[in-house]
CSV table of C-alpha atoms in Angstrom, one decimal:
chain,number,residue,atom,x,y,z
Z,27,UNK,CA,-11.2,-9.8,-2.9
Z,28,UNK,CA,-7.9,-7.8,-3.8
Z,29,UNK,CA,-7.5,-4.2,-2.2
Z,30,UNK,CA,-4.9,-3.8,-5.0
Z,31,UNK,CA,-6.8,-0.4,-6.0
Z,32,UNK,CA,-5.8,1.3,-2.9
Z,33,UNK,CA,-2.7,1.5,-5.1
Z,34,UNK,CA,-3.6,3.1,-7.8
Z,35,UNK,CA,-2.5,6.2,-9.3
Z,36,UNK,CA,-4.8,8.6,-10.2
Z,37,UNK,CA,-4.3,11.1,-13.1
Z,38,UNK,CA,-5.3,14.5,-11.5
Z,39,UNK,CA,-4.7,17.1,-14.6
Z,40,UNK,CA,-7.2,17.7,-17.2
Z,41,UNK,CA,-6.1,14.9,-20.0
Z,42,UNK,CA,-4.7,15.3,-23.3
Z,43,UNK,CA,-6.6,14.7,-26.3
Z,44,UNK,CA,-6.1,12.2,-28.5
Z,45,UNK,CA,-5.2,13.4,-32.5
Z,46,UNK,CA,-6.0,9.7,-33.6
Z,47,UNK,CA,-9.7,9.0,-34.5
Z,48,UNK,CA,-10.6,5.9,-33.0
Z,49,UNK,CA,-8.6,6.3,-30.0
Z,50,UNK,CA,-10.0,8.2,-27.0
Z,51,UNK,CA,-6.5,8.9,-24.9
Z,52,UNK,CA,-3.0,8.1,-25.2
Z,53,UNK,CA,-1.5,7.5,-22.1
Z,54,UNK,CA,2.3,7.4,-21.6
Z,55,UNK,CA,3.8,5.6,-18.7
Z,56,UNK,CA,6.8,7.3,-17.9
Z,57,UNK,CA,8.9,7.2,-14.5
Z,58,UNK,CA,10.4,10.8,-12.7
Z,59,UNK,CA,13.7,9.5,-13.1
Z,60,UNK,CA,13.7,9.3,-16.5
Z,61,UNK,CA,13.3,12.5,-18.1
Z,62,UNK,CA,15.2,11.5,-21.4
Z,63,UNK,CA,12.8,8.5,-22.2
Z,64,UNK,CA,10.4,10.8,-21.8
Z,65,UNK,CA,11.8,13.7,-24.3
Z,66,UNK,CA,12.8,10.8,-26.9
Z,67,UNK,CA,9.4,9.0,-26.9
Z,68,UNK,CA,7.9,12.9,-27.2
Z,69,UNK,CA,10.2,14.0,-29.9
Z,70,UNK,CA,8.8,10.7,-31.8
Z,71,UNK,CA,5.4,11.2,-31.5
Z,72,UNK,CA,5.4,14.9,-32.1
Z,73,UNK,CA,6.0,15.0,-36.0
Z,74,UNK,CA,2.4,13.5,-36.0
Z,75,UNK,CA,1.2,16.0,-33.6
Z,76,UNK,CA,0.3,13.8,-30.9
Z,77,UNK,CA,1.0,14.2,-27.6
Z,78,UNK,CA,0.2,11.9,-24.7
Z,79,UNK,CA,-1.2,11.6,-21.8
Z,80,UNK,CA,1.8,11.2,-19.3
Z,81,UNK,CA,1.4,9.0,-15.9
Z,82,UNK,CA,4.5,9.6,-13.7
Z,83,UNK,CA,5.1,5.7,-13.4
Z,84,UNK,CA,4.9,4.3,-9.7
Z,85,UNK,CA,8.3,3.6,-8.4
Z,86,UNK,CA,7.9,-0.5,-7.5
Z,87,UNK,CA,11.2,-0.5,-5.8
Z,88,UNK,CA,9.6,1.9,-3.0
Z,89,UNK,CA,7.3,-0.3,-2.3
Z,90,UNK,CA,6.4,-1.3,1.6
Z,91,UNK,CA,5.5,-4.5,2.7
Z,92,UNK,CA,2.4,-2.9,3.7
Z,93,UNK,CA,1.4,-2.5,0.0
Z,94,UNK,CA,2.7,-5.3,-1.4
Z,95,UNK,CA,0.4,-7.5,1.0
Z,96,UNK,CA,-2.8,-5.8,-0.6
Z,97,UNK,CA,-1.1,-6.3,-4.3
Z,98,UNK,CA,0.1,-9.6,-4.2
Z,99,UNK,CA,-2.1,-13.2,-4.3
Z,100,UNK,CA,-3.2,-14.1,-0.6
Z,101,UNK,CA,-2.7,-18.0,0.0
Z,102,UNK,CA,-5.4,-19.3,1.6
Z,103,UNK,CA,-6.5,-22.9,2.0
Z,104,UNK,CA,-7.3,-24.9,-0.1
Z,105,UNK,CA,-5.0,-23.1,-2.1
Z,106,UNK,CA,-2.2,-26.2,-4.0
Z,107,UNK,CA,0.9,-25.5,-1.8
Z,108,UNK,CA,2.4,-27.9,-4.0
Z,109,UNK,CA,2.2,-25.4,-7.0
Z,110,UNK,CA,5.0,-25.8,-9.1
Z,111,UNK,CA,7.4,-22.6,-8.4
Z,112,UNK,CA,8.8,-20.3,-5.7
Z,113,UNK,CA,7.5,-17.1,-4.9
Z,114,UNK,CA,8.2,-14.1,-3.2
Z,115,UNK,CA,6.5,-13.2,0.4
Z,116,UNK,CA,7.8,-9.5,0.2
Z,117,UNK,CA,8.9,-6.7,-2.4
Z,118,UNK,CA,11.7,-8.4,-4.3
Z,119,UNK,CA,15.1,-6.6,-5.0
Z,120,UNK,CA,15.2,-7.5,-8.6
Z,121,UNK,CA,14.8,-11.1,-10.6
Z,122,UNK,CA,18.1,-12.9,-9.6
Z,123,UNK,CA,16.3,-12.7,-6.0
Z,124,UNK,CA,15.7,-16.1,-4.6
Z,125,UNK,CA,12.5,-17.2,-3.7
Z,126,UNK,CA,10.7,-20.0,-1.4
Z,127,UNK,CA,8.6,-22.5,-1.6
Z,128,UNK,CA,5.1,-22.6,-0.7
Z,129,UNK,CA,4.1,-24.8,2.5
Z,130,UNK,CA,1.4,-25.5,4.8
Z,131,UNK,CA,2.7,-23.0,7.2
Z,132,UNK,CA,2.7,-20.2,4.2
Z,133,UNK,CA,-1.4,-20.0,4.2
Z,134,UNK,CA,-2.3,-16.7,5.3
Z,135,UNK,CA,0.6,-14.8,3.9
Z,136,UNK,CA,0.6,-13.0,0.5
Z,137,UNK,CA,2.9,-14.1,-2.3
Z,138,UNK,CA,3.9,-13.6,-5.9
Z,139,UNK,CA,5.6,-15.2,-8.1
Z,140,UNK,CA,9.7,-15.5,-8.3
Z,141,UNK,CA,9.7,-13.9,-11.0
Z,142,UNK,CA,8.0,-11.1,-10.3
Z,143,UNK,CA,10.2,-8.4,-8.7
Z,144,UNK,CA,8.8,-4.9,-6.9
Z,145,UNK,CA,9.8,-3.0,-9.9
Z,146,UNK,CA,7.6,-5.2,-12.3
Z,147,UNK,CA,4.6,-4.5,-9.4
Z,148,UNK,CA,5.1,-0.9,-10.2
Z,149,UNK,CA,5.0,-1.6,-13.5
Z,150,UNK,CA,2.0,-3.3,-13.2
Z,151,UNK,CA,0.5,-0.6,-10.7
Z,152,UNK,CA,1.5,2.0,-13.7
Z,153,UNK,CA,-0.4,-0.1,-16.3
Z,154,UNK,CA,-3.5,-0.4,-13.7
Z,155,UNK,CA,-3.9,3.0,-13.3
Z,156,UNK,CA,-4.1,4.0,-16.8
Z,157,UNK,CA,-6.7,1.5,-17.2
Z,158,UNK,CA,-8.5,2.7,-14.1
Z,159,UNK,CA,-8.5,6.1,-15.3
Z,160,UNK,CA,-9.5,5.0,-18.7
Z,161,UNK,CA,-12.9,3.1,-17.1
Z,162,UNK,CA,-13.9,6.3,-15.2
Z,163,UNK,CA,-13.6,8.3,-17.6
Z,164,UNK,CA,-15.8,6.0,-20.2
Z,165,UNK,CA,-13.6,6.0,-22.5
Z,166,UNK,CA,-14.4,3.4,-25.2
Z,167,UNK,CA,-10.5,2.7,-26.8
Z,168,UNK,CA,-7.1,3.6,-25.7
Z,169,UNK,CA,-3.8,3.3,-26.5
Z,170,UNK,CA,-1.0,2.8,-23.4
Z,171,UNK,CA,2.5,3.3,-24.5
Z,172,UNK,CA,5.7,2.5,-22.1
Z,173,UNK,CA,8.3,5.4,-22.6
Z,174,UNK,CA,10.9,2.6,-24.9
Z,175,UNK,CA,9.2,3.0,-27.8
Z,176,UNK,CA,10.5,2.9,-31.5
Z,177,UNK,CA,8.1,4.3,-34.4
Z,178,UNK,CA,8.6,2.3,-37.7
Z,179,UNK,CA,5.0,3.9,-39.3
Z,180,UNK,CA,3.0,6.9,-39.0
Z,181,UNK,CA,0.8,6.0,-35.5
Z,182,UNK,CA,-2.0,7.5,-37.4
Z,183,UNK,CA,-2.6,4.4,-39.9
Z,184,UNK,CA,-4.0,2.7,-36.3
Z,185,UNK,CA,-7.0,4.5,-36.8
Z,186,UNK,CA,-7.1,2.2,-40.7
Z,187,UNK,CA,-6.6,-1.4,-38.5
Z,188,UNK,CA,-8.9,-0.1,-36.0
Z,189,UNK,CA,-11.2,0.2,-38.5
Z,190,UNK,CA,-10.5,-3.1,-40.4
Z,191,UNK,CA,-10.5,-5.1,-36.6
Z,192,UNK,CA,-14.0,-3.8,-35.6
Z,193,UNK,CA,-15.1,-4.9,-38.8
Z,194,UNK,CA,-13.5,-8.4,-38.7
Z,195,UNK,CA,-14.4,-9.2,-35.3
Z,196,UNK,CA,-15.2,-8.2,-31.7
Z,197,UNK,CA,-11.6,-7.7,-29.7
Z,198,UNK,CA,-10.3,-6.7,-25.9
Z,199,UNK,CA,-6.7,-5.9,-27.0
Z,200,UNK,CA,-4.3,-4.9,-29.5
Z,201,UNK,CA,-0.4,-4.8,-30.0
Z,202,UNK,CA,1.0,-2.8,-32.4
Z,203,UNK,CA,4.2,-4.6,-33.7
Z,204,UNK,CA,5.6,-7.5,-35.2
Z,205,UNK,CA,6.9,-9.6,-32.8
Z,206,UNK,CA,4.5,-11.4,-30.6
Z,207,UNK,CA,7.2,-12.4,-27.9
Z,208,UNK,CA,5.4,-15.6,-27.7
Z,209,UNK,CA,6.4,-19.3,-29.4
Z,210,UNK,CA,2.8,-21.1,-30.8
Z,211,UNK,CA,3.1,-24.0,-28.7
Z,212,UNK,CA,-0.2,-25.1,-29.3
Z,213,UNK,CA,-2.7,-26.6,-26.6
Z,214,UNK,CA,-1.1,-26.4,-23.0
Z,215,UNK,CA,-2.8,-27.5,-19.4
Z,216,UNK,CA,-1.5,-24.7,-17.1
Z,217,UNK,CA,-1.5,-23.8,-13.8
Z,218,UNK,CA,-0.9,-20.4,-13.7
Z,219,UNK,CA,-1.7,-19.6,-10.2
Z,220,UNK,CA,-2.2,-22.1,-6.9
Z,221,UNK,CA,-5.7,-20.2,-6.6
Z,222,UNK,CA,-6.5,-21.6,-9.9
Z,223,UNK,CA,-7.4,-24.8,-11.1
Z,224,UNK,CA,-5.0,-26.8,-14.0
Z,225,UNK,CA,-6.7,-25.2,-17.6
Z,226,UNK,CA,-6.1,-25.8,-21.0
Z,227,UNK,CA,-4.6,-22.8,-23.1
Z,228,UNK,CA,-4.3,-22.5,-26.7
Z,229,UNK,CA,-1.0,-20.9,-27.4
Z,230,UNK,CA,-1.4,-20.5,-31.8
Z,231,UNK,CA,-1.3,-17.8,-33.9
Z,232,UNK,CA,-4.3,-17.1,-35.8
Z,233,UNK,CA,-4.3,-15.3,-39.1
Z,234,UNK,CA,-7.6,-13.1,-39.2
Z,235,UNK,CA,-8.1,-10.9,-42.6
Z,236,UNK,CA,-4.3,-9.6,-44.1
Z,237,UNK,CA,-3.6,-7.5,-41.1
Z,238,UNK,CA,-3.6,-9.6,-37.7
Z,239,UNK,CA,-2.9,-12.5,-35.6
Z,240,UNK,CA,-5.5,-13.7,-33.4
Z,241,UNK,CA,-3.2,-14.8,-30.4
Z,242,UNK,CA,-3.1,-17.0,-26.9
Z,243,UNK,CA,-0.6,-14.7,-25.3
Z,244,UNK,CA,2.5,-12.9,-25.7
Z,245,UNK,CA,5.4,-11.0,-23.3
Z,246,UNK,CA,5.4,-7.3,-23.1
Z,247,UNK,CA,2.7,-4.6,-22.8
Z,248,UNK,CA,5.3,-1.5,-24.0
Z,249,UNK,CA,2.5,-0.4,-26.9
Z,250,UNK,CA,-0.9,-1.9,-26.5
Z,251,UNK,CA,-4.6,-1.0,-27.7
Z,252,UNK,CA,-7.2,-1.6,-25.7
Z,253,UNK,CA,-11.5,-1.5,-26.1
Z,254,UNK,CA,-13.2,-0.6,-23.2
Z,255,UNK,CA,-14.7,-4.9,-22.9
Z,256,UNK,CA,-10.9,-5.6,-21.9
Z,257,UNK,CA,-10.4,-2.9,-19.6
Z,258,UNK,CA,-13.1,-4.2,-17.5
Z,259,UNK,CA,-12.0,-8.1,-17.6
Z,260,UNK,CA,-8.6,-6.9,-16.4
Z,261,UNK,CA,-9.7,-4.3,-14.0
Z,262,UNK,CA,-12.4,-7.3,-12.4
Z,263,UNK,CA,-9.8,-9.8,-12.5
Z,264,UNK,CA,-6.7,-8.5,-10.3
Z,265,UNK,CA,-9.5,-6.8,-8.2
Z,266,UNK,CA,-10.7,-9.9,-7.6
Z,267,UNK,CA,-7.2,-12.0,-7.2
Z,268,UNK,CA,-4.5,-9.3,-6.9
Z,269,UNK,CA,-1.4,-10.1,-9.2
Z,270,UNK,CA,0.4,-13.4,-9.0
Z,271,UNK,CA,2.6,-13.5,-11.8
Z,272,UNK,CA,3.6,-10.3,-13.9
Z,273,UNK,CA,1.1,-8.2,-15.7
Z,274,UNK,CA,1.7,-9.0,-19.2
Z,275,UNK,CA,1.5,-12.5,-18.6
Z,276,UNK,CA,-1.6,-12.5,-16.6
Z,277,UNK,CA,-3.8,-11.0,-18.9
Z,278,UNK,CA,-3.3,-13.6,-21.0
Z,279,UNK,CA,-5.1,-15.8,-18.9
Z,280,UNK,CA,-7.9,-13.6,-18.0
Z,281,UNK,CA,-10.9,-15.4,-18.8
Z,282,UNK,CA,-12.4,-14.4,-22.3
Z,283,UNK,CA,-10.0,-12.3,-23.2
Z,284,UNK,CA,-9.2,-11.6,-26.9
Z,285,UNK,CA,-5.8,-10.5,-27.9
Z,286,UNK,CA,-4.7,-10.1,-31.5
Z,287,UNK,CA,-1.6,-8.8,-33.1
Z,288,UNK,CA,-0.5,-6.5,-35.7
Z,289,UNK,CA,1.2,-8.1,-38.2
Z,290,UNK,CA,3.3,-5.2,-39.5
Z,291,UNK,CA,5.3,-2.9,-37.5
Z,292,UNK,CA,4.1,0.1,-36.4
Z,293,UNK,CA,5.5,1.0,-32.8
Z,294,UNK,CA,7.5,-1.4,-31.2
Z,295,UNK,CA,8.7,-1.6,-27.7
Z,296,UNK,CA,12.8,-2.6,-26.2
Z,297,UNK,CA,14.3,-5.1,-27.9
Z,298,UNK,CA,16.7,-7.4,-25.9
Z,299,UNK,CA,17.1,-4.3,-23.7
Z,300,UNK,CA,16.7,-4.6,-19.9
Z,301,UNK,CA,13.5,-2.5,-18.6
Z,302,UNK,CA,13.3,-0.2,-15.8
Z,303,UNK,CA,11.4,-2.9,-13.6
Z,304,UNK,CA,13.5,-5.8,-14.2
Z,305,UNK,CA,17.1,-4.1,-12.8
Z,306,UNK,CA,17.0,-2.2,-9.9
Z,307,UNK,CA,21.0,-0.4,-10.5
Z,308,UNK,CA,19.6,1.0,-13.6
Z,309,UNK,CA,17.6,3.7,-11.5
Z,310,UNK,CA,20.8,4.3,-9.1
């Protein structure tokens, strides 16, 4: 078992209720140091008089080693040292980091992968937290917006798809735009972890009714429903293993998940913009 939960955050202040019917809380993840992504994702959302639950975002790039050894993957025998990939024994510096391989002589230490540097952990610590507070508090559905959001609709008409999904099918998780950030590549046998076996994923997009894609996995968690059923597969899951690779690619291989798609546009997230976790000198 993880003790990646000793790192949560928790959300102290009475919350904010949510204007939207369907949705129990809107939670925005927004770091201290940025105040104007902040005011621009508020002055967005206010002309439809909702106003989110903030989370002051946890600062990855603060992270000790201490921490990262109860958030990261601990390799243990009989663990594949000859997984396919470097990783990171420590709080990376940012993605251009390099990393080592694993060896014999690494069981016992705690890794993650090289991609993953220690502001994506904070990012990922953010995103846990929310869905932490989200499980105490029974909530049944929420919405978790990242502070780089663009509104193409009124966020209201969710509570029309939310509608239309429930109806069409039972469901973990939601995104909200257009682009799925994900290539259909078909069947795969991956390895997504040495602490996991070789599996076969479906990578496809599935058209279900006019207004969504039943999908195998996608890049980028900045605007994201989620039904209480997925909040508890993730929550279990990195409780269970701690985080390997990052976030938004791991919950795609959480077992049973189901992930669908918007197929219009109604918030998206940065595009071909470089986040707050990925580059360090952005924060300087």
């Amino acid at each position: 078992m993880s003790n990646i939960e000793r790192h949560f955050k928790k959300i102290e202040k009475q919350k904010e209720r949510s204007t939207i019917p369907g949705v129990d809380c809107i939670y925005l993840i927004n770091l201290d140091e940025r105040p104007e992504k902040l005011a621009n994702s508020l002055e967005q959302l206010k002309p439809f008089g909702i106003t989110p639950q903030r989370f002051p975002a946890i600062y990855g790039w603060g992270l000790t080693q201490e921490a990262f050894n109860e958030i990261g993957m601990k390799f243990l025998p009989p663990m594949d040292f000859a997984f396919d990939g470097q990783v990171f024994f420590r709080p990376a510096s940012d993605q251009l980091d390099k990393g080592e391989p694993l060896k014999t002589s690494s069981y016992g230490k705690t890794c993650v992968h090289r991609s993953v540097s220690a502001g994506a952990l904070g990012g990922a610590l953010s995103h846990l937290s929310c869905l932490q507070d989200a499980y105490d508090q029974g909530y049944e559905t929420i919405w978790i917006l990242e502070d780089d959001i663009t509104l193409t609709k009124n966020p209201h008409e969710l509570s029309h798809y939310l509608q239309n999904l429930d109806r069409l099918t039972s469901w973990d998780m939601l995104h909200t735009d257009d682009d799925l950030h994900f290539k259909p590549y078909g069947t795969l046998t991956l390895q997504l972890r040495p602490d996991r076996s070789p599996f076969q994923h479906t990578m496809e997009h599935t058209l279900l009714g006019d207004d969504f894609f039943k999908i195998g996995g996608r890049w980028q968690l900045h605007s994201v429903i989620y039904r209480r059923s997925g909040v508890q597969k993730i929550l279990n899951y990195v409780k269970q293993f701690g985080l390997f690779k990052n976030l938004d690619e791991e919950i795609n291989f959480v077992p049973g998940m189901q992930i669908y798609n918007l197929r219009c546009g109604l918030v998206h997230g940065r595009n071909r913009t470089t986040s707050d976790t990925q580059k360090k000198f952005f924060l300087r």
